[in-house]
PDB file of C-alpha atoms and ligand atoms in Angstrom:
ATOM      1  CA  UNK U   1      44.500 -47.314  37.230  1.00  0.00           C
ATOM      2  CA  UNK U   2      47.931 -45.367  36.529  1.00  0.00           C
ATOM      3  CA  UNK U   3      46.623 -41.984  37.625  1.00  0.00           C
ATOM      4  CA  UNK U   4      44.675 -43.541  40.598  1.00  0.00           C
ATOM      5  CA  UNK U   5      47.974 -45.135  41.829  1.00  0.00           C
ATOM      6  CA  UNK U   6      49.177 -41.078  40.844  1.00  0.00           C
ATOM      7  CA  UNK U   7      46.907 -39.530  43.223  1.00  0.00           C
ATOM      8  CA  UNK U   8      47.354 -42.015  46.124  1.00  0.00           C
ATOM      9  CA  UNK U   9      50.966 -41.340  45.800  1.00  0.00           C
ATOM     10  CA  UNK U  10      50.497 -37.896  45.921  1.00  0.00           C
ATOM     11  CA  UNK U  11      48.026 -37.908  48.884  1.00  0.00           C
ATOM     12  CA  UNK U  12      50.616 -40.102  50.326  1.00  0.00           C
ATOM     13  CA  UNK U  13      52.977 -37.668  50.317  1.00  0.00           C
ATOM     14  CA  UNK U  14      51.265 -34.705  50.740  1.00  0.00           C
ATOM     15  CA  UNK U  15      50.196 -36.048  54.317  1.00  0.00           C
ATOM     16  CA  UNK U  16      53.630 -37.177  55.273  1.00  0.00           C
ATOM     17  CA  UNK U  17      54.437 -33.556  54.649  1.00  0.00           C
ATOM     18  CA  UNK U  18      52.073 -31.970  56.824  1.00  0.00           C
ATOM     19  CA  UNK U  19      52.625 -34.296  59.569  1.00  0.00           C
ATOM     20  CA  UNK U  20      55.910 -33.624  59.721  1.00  0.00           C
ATOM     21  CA  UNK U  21      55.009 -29.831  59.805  1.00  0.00           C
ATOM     22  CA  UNK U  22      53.018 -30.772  61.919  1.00  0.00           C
ATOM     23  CA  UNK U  23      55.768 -32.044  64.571  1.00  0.00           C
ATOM     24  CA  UNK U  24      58.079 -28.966  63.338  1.00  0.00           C
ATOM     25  CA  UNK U  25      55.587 -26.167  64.299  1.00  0.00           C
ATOM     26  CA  UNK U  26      54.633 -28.209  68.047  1.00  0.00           C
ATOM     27  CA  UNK U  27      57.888 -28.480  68.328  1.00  0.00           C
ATOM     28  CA  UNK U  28      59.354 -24.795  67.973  1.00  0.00           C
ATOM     29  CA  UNK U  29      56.120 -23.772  70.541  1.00  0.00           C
ATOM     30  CA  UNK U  30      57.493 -23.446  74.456  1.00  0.00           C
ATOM     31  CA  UNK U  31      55.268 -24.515  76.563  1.00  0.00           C
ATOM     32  CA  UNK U  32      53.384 -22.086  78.481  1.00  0.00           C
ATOM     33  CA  UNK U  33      52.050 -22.847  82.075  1.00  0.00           C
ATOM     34  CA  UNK U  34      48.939 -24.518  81.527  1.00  0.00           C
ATOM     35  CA  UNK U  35      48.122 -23.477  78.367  1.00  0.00           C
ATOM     36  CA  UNK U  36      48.343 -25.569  75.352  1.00  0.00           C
ATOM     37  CA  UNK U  37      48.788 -23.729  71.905  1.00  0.00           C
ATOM     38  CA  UNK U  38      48.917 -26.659  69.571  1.00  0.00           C
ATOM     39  CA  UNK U  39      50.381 -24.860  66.117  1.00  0.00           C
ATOM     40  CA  UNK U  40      50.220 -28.711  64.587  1.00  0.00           C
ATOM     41  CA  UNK U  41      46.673 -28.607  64.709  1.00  0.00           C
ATOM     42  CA  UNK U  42      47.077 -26.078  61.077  1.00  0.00           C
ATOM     43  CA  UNK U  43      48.987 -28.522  58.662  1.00  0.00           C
ATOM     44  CA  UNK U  44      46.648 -31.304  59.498  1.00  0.00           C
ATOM     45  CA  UNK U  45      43.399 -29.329  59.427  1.00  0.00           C
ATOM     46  CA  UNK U  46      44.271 -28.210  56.303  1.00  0.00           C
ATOM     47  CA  UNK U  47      45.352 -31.970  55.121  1.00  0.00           C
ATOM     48  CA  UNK U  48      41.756 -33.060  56.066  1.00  0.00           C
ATOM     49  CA  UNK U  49      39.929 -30.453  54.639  1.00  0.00           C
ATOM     50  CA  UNK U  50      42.290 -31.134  51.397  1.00  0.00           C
ATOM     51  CA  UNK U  51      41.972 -34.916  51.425  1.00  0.00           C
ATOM     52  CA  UNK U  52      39.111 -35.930  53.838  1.00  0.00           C
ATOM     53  CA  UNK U  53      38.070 -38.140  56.813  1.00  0.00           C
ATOM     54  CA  UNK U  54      40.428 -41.008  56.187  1.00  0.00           C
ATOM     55  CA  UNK U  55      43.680 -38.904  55.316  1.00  0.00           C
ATOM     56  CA  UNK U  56      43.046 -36.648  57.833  1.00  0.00           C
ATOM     57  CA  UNK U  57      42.656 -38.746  60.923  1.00  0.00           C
ATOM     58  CA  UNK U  58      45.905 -40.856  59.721  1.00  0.00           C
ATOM     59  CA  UNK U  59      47.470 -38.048  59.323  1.00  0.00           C
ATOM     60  CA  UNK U  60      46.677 -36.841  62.714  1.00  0.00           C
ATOM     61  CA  UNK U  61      47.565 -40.494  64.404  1.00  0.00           C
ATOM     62  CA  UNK U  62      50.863 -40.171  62.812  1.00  0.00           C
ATOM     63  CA  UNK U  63      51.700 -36.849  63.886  1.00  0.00           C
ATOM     64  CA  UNK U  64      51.020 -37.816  67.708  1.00  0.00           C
ATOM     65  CA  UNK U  65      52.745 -40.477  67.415  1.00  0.00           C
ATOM     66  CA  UNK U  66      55.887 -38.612  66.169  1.00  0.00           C
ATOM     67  CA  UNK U  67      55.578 -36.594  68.687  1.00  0.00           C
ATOM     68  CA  UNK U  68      55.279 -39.597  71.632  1.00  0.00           C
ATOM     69  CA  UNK U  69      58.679 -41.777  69.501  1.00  0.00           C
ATOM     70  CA  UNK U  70      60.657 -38.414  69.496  1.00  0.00           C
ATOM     71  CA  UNK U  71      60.364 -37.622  73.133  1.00  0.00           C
ATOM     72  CA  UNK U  72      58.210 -34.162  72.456  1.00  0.00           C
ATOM     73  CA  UNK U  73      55.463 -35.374  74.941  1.00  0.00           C
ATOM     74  CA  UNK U  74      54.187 -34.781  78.011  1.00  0.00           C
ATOM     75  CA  UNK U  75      53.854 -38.721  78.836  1.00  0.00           C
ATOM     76  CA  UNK U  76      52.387 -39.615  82.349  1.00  0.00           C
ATOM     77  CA  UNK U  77      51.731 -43.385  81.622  1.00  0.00           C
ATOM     78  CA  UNK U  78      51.400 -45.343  78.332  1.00  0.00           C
ATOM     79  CA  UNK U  79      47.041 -44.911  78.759  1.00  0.00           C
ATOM     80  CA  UNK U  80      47.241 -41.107  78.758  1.00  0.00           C
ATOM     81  CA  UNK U  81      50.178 -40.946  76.528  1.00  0.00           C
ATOM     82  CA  UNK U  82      47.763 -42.829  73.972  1.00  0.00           C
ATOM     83  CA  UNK U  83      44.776 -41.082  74.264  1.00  0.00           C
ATOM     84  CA  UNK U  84      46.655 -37.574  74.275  1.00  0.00           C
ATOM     85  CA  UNK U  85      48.337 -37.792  71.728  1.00  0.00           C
ATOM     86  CA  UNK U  86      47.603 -40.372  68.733  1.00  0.00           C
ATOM     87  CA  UNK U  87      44.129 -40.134  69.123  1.00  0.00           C
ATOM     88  CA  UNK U  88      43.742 -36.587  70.756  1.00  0.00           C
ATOM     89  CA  UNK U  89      45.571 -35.746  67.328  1.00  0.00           C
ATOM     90  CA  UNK U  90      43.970 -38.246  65.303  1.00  0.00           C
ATOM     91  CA  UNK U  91      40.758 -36.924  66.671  1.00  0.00           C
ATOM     92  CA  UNK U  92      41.656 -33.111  64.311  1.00  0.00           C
ATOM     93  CA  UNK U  93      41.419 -35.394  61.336  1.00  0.00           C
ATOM     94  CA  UNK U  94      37.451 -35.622  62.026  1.00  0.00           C
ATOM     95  CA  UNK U  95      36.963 -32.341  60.148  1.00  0.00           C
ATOM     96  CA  UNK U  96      37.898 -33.987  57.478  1.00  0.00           C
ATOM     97  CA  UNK U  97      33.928 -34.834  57.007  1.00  0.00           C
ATOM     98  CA  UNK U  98      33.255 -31.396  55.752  1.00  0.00           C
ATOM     99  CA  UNK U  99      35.997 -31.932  52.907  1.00  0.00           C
ATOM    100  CA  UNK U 100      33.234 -32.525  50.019  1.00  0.00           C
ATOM    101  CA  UNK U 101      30.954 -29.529  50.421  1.00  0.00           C
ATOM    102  CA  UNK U 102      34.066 -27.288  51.087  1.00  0.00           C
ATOM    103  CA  UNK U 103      35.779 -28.440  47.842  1.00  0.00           C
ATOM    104  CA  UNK U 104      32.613 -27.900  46.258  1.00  0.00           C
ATOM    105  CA  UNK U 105      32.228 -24.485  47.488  1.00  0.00           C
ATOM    106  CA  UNK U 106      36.008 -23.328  46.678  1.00  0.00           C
ATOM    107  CA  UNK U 107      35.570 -24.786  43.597  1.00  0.00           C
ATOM    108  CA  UNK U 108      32.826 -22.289  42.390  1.00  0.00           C
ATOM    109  CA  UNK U 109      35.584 -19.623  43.340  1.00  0.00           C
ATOM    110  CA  UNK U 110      33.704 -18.489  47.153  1.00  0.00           C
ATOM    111  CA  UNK U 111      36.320 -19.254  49.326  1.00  0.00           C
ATOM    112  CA  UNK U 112      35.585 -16.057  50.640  1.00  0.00           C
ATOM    113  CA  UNK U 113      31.920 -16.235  51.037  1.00  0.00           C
ATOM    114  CA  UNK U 114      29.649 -16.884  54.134  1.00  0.00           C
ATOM    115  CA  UNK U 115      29.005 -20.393  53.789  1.00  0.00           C
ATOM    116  CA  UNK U 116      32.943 -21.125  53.475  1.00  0.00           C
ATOM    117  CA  UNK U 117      33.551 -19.128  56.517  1.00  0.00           C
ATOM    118  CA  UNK U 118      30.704 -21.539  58.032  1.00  0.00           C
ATOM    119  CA  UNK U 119      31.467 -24.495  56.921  1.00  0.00           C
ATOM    120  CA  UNK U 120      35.915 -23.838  58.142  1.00  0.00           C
ATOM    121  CA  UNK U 121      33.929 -22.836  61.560  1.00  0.00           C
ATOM    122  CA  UNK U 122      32.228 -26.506  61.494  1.00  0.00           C
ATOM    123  CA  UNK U 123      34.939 -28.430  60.611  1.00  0.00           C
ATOM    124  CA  UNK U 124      37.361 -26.767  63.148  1.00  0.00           C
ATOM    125  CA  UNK U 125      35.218 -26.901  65.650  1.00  0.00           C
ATOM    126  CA  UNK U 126      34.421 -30.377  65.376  1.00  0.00           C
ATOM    127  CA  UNK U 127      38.593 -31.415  65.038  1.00  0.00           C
ATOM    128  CA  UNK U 128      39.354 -29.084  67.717  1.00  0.00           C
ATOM    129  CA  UNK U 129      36.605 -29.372  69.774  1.00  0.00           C
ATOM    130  CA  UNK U 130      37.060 -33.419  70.064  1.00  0.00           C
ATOM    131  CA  UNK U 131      41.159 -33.106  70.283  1.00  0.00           C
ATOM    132  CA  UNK U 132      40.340 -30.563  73.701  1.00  0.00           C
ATOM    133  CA  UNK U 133      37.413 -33.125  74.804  1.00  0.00           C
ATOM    134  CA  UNK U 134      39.396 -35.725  74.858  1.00  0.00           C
ATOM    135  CA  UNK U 135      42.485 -33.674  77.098  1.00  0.00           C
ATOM    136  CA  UNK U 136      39.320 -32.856  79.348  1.00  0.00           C
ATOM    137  CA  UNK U 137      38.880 -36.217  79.939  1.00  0.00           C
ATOM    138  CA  UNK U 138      42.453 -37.192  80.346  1.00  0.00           C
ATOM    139  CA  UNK U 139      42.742 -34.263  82.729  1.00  0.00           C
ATOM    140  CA  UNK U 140      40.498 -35.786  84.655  1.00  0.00           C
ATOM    141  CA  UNK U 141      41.944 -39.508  85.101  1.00  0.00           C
ATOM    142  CA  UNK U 142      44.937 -38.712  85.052  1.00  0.00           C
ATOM    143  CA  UNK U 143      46.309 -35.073  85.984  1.00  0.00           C
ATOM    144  CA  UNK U 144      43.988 -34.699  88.990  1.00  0.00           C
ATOM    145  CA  UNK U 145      47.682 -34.525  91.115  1.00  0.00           C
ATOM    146  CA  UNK U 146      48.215 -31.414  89.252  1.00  0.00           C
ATOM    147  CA  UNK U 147      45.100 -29.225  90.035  1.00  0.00           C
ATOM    148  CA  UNK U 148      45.753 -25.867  90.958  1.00  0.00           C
ATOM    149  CA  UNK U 149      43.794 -22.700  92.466  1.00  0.00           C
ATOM    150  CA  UNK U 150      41.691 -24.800  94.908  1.00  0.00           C
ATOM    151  CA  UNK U 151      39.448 -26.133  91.979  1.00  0.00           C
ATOM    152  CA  UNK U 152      38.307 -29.850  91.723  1.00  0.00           C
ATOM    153  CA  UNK U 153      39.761 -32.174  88.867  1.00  0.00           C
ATOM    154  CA  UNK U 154      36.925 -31.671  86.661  1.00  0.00           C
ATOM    155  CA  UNK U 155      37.068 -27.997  87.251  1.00  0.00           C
ATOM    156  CA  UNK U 156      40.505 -27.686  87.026  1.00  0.00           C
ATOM    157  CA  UNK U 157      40.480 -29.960  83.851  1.00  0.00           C
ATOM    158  CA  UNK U 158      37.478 -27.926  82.109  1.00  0.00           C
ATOM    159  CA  UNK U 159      39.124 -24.680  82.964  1.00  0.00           C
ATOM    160  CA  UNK U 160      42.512 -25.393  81.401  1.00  0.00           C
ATOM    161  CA  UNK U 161      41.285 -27.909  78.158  1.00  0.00           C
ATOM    162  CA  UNK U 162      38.726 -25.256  77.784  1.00  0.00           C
ATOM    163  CA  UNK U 163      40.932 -22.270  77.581  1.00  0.00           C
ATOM    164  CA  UNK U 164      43.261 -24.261  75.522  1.00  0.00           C
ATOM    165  CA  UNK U 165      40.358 -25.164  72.629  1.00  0.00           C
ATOM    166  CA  UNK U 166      38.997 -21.421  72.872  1.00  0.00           C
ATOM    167  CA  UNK U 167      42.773 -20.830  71.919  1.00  0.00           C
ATOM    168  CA  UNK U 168      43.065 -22.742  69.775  1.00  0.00           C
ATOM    169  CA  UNK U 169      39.753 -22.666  67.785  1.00  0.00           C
ATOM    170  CA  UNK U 170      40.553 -19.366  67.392  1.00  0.00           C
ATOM    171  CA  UNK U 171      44.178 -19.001  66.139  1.00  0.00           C
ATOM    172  CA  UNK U 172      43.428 -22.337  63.980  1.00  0.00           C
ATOM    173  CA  UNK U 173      40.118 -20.449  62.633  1.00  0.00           C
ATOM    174  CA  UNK U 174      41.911 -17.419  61.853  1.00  0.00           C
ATOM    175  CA  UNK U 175      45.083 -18.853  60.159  1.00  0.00           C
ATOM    176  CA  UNK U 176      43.535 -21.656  58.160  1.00  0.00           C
ATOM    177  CA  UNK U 177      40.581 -18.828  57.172  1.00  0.00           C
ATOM    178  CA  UNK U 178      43.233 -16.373  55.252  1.00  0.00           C
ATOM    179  CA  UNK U 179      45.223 -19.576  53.816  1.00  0.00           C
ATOM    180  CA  UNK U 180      41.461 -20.673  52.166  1.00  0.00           C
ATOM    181  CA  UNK U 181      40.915 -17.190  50.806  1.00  0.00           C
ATOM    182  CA  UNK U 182      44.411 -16.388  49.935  1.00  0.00           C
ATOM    183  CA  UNK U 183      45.372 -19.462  48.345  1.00  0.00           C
ATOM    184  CA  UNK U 184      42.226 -21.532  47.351  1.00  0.00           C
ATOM    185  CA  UNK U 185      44.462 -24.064  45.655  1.00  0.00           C
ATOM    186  CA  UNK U 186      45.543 -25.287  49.101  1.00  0.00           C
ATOM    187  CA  UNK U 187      41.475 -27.102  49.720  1.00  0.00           C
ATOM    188  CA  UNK U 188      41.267 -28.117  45.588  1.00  0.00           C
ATOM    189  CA  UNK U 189      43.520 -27.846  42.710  1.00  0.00           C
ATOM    190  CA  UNK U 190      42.368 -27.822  39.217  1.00  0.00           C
ATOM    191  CA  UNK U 191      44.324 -31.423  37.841  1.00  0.00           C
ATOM    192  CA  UNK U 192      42.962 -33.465  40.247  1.00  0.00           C
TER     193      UNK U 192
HETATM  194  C1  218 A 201      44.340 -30.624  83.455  1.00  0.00           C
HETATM  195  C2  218 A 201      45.245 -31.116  82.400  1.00  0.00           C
HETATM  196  N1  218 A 201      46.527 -30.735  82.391  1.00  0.00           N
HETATM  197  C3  218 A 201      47.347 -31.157  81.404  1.00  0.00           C
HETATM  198  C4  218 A 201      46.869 -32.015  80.422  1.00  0.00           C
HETATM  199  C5  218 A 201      47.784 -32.501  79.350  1.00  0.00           C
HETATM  200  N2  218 A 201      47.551 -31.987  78.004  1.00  0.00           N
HETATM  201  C6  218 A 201      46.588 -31.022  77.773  1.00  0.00           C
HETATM  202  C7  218 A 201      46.361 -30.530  76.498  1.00  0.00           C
HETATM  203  C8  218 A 201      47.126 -30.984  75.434  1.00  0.00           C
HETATM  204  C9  218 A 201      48.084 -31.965  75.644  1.00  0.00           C
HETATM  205  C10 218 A 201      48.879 -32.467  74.472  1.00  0.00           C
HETATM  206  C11 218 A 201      49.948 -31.534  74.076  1.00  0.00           C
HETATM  207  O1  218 A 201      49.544 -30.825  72.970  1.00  0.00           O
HETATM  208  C12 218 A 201      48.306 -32.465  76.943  1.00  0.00           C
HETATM  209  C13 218 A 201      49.357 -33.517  77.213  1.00  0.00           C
HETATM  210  C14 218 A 201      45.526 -32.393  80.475  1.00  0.00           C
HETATM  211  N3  218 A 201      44.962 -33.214  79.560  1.00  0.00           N
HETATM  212  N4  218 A 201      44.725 -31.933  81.466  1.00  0.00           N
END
């Protein structure tokens, strides 16, 4: 019972560390244009792949709503300021589903093999690609006023929450690959 009240501790605190990170590396990002690089996305990818589905999407909450209470977001009305950013964020945390076979896999020491690289590609595609969804949809309800370059709001919407997650997929993808390889311990240390 001791070490179980142990780990939760830990996992507690590990996750209040990366959402804070989290809120650090959003916030030290200008905003470009349109664009949205979302640097955040890394600590709490990393959480859920480290601690799973639960951890990972409370995680995520949290760190939107840090960002909402300390006045780093781009809030239109309370709706769209709730769907963009606790559960846009919270929405990252979803990779946390591939957290058991990836532990499994770095575990056997192939962190750098095919089926990690596939499984990383699954699991940030799935958090990123729901996070951008749901901005897609938001776009479209509720930043319609904004449309540029003669496009409708869906097009306009697609366009820019579509660039953004190719971004982002990618950058996330390529960082969070070379932390997995480079420092295995980060998914699964060995006094767990
Ligand atoms: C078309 C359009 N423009 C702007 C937004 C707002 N948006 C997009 C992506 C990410 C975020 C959160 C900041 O990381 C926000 C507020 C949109 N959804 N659609």
């Amino acid at each position: 019972l001791r070490k179980k009240m142990e780990i939760k501790n830990r996992i507690l605190v590990e996750g209040a560390v990366c959402s804070a990170i989290a809120v650090l590396l959003s916030a030290i990002i200008p905003t470009v244009e349109w664009i949205d690089l979302s640097l955040g996305i890394i600590p709490i990818m990393i959480f859920s792949l480290r601690r799973g589905l639960k951890a990972g999407l409370i995680s995520g909450c949290i760190w939107g709503l840090l960002m909402m209470v300390l006045g780093r977001a781009s809030i239109l009305n309370i709706w769209q300021g709730i769907l963009e950013y606790p559960l846009a964020n919270m929405a990252v945390g979803l990779a946390g589903i591939f957290h058991q076979p990836l532990v499994e896999q770095v575990e056997q020491k192939d962190s750098k093999s095919r089926k990690t690289k596939l499984l990383l590609c699954s699991a940030i595609g799935l958090g990123v690609g729901l996070k951008y969804f749901l901005h897609f949809i938001a776009g479209i309800i509720f930043w319609g006023s904004y449309v540029q370059w003669g496009l409708t709001p869906v097009w306009y919407s697609l366009v820019v929450n579509g660039g953004s997650f190719l971004l982002n997929y990618v950058i996330v993808f390529l960082i969070v690959n070379i932390l997995v390889v480079k420092i295995p311990r980060i998914i699964s240390d060995s006094d767990k």
